[in-house]
Amino acid sequence: MLDGVLLDTSSHGFRALHNCRTLAAGQVVSFEHSGGSGRARVVWTRIEGDQVQSGFFALV
């Protein structure tokens, strides 16, 4: 399980701040946040210092 902070959402996905440095583009994850739940593909991950952000594309 990965805990994170939901930064923003769109009609196609969301962006989250978390601490998983091994999350890579292409991985499929299950998610649950205030906007819904389901599966999503990691589009990108950016690591800056001790912060990790990722963008996710929600799968239908």
N, C-alpha and C. Protein backbone atom coordinates (compact mmCIF):
# COMPACT_ATOMS: atom_id res chain seq x y z
N MET A 1 0.84 -1.18 0.00
CA MET A 1 0.00 0.00 0.00
C MET A 1 0.88 1.24 0.00
N LEU A 2 0.47 2.21 -0.76
CA LEU A 2 1.20 3.47 -0.88
C LEU A 2 0.31 4.59 -0.37
N ASP A 3 0.76 5.29 0.64
CA ASP A 3 0.03 6.46 1.13
C ASP A 3 0.60 7.69 0.47
N GLY A 4 -0.27 8.64 0.15
CA GLY A 4 0.20 9.86 -0.48
C GLY A 4 -0.79 10.99 -0.28
N VAL A 5 -0.48 12.11 -0.90
CA VAL A 5 -1.33 13.29 -0.84
C VAL A 5 -1.79 13.59 -2.26
N LEU A 6 -3.10 13.64 -2.45
CA LEU A 6 -3.66 13.97 -3.76
C LEU A 6 -3.44 15.45 -4.03
N LEU A 7 -2.73 15.76 -5.11
CA LEU A 7 -2.43 17.15 -5.44
C LEU A 7 -3.47 17.76 -6.36
N ASP A 8 -3.89 17.03 -7.37
CA ASP A 8 -4.96 17.50 -8.25
C ASP A 8 -5.50 16.35 -9.08
N THR A 9 -6.67 16.59 -9.68
CA THR A 9 -7.31 15.58 -10.51
C THR A 9 -7.74 16.21 -11.83
N SER A 10 -7.97 15.37 -12.81
CA SER A 10 -8.53 15.80 -14.09
C SER A 10 -9.53 14.73 -14.52
N SER A 11 -10.12 14.92 -15.67
CA SER A 11 -11.09 13.93 -16.15
C SER A 11 -10.40 12.61 -16.53
N HIS A 12 -9.10 12.62 -16.70
CA HIS A 12 -8.38 11.42 -17.13
C HIS A 12 -7.43 10.83 -16.09
N GLY A 13 -7.18 11.53 -15.00
CA GLY A 13 -6.24 11.01 -14.03
C GLY A 13 -6.03 11.93 -12.85
N PHE A 14 -4.86 11.81 -12.24
CA PHE A 14 -4.56 12.59 -11.04
C PHE A 14 -3.05 12.66 -10.83
N ARG A 15 -2.66 13.53 -9.93
CA ARG A 15 -1.26 13.73 -9.56
C ARG A 15 -1.18 13.61 -8.05
N ALA A 16 -0.16 12.90 -7.56
CA ALA A 16 -0.02 12.67 -6.13
C ALA A 16 1.42 12.83 -5.66
N LEU A 17 1.55 13.27 -4.43
CA LEU A 17 2.83 13.37 -3.73
C LEU A 17 2.91 12.16 -2.80
N HIS A 18 4.04 11.45 -2.82
CA HIS A 18 4.18 10.23 -2.03
C HIS A 18 5.66 10.01 -1.73
N ASN A 19 6.00 8.84 -1.18
CA ASN A 19 7.40 8.58 -0.83
C ASN A 19 7.96 7.31 -1.47
N CYS A 20 7.33 6.84 -2.54
CA CYS A 20 7.78 5.61 -3.21
C CYS A 20 8.70 5.94 -4.37
N ARG A 21 10.00 5.86 -4.14
CA ARG A 21 10.99 6.20 -5.16
C ARG A 21 11.08 5.16 -6.28
N THR A 22 10.51 3.99 -6.08
CA THR A 22 10.61 2.93 -7.08
C THR A 22 9.42 2.88 -8.04
N LEU A 23 8.44 3.75 -7.86
CA LEU A 23 7.29 3.80 -8.75
C LEU A 23 7.74 4.31 -10.11
N ALA A 24 7.47 3.53 -11.17
CA ALA A 24 8.00 3.86 -12.50
C ALA A 24 6.89 3.94 -13.53
N ALA A 25 7.13 4.72 -14.57
CA ALA A 25 6.19 4.85 -15.67
C ALA A 25 5.84 3.48 -16.24
N GLY A 26 4.56 3.28 -16.51
CA GLY A 26 4.09 2.03 -17.07
C GLY A 26 3.49 1.09 -16.05
N GLN A 27 3.84 1.24 -14.78
CA GLN A 27 3.27 0.38 -13.75
C GLN A 27 1.78 0.66 -13.61
N VAL A 28 1.01 -0.39 -13.32
CA VAL A 28 -0.42 -0.25 -13.06
C VAL A 28 -0.63 -0.45 -11.57
N VAL A 29 -1.37 0.48 -10.97
CA VAL A 29 -1.61 0.46 -9.53
C VAL A 29 -3.11 0.56 -9.26
N SER A 30 -3.51 0.10 -8.11
CA SER A 30 -4.87 0.33 -7.62
C SER A 30 -4.83 1.59 -6.78
N PHE A 31 -5.92 2.37 -6.82
CA PHE A 31 -5.94 3.60 -6.03
C PHE A 31 -7.30 3.83 -5.40
N GLU A 32 -7.29 4.64 -4.37
CA GLU A 32 -8.51 5.11 -3.72
C GLU A 32 -8.22 6.50 -3.19
N HIS A 33 -9.02 7.47 -3.64
CA HIS A 33 -8.91 8.83 -3.13
C HIS A 33 -10.29 9.46 -3.11
N SER A 34 -10.38 10.70 -2.68
CA SER A 34 -11.68 11.36 -2.49
C SER A 34 -12.49 11.44 -3.78
N GLY A 35 -11.83 11.38 -4.93
CA GLY A 35 -12.53 11.48 -6.22
C GLY A 35 -12.97 10.14 -6.79
N GLY A 36 -12.57 9.05 -6.15
CA GLY A 36 -12.96 7.74 -6.65
C GLY A 36 -11.92 6.69 -6.37
N SER A 37 -12.09 5.55 -7.01
CA SER A 37 -11.15 4.45 -6.84
C SER A 37 -11.10 3.65 -8.13
N GLY A 38 -10.08 2.82 -8.25
CA GLY A 38 -9.94 2.01 -9.45
C GLY A 38 -8.50 1.65 -9.70
N ARG A 39 -8.16 1.55 -10.99
CA ARG A 39 -6.79 1.25 -11.38
C ARG A 39 -6.26 2.39 -12.23
N ALA A 40 -4.95 2.61 -12.16
CA ALA A 40 -4.34 3.70 -12.93
C ALA A 40 -2.94 3.28 -13.36
N ARG A 41 -2.52 3.84 -14.49
CA ARG A 41 -1.17 3.61 -14.99
C ARG A 41 -0.30 4.81 -14.62
N VAL A 42 0.90 4.55 -14.12
CA VAL A 42 1.85 5.62 -13.81
C VAL A 42 2.36 6.19 -15.14
N VAL A 43 2.21 7.51 -15.32
CA VAL A 43 2.67 8.17 -16.55
C VAL A 43 4.07 8.72 -16.35
N TRP A 44 4.33 9.31 -15.21
CA TRP A 44 5.65 9.88 -14.92
C TRP A 44 5.86 9.91 -13.42
N THR A 45 7.12 9.93 -13.00
CA THR A 45 7.50 10.11 -11.60
C THR A 45 8.67 11.07 -11.56
N ARG A 46 8.58 12.06 -10.69
CA ARG A 46 9.64 13.06 -10.53
C ARG A 46 10.10 13.04 -9.08
N ILE A 47 11.41 12.94 -8.89
CA ILE A 47 12.00 12.93 -7.55
C ILE A 47 12.82 14.20 -7.39
N GLU A 48 12.48 14.99 -6.38
CA GLU A 48 13.22 16.21 -6.05
C GLU A 48 13.52 16.19 -4.57
N GLY A 49 14.76 15.92 -4.23
CA GLY A 49 15.13 15.83 -2.82
C GLY A 49 14.42 14.66 -2.17
N ASP A 50 13.67 14.94 -1.11
CA ASP A 50 12.95 13.87 -0.42
C ASP A 50 11.49 13.78 -0.85
N GLN A 51 11.09 14.54 -1.86
CA GLN A 51 9.71 14.51 -2.35
C GLN A 51 9.61 13.74 -3.66
N VAL A 52 8.57 12.94 -3.77
CA VAL A 52 8.31 12.17 -4.98
C VAL A 52 6.89 12.50 -5.45
N GLN A 53 6.76 12.87 -6.71
CA GLN A 53 5.45 13.14 -7.31
C GLN A 53 5.28 12.21 -8.50
N SER A 54 4.04 11.78 -8.72
CA SER A 54 3.73 10.97 -9.90
C SER A 54 2.43 11.43 -10.51
N GLY A 55 2.35 11.26 -11.82
CA GLY A 55 1.11 11.50 -12.55
C GLY A 55 0.54 10.16 -12.97
N PHE A 56 -0.77 10.01 -12.84
CA PHE A 56 -1.45 8.75 -13.10
C PHE A 56 -2.57 8.94 -14.11
N PHE A 57 -2.72 7.97 -15.02
CA PHE A 57 -3.81 7.94 -15.99
C PHE A 57 -4.80 6.88 -15.52
N ALA A 58 -6.03 7.30 -15.22
CA ALA A 58 -7.04 6.37 -14.73
C ALA A 58 -7.47 5.42 -15.84
N LEU A 59 -7.51 4.13 -15.54
CA LEU A 59 -7.93 3.11 -16.51
C LEU A 59 -9.41 2.81 -16.31
N VAL A 60 -10.11 2.63 -17.41
CA VAL A 60 -11.56 2.37 -17.33
C VAL A 60 -11.81 0.89 -17.20
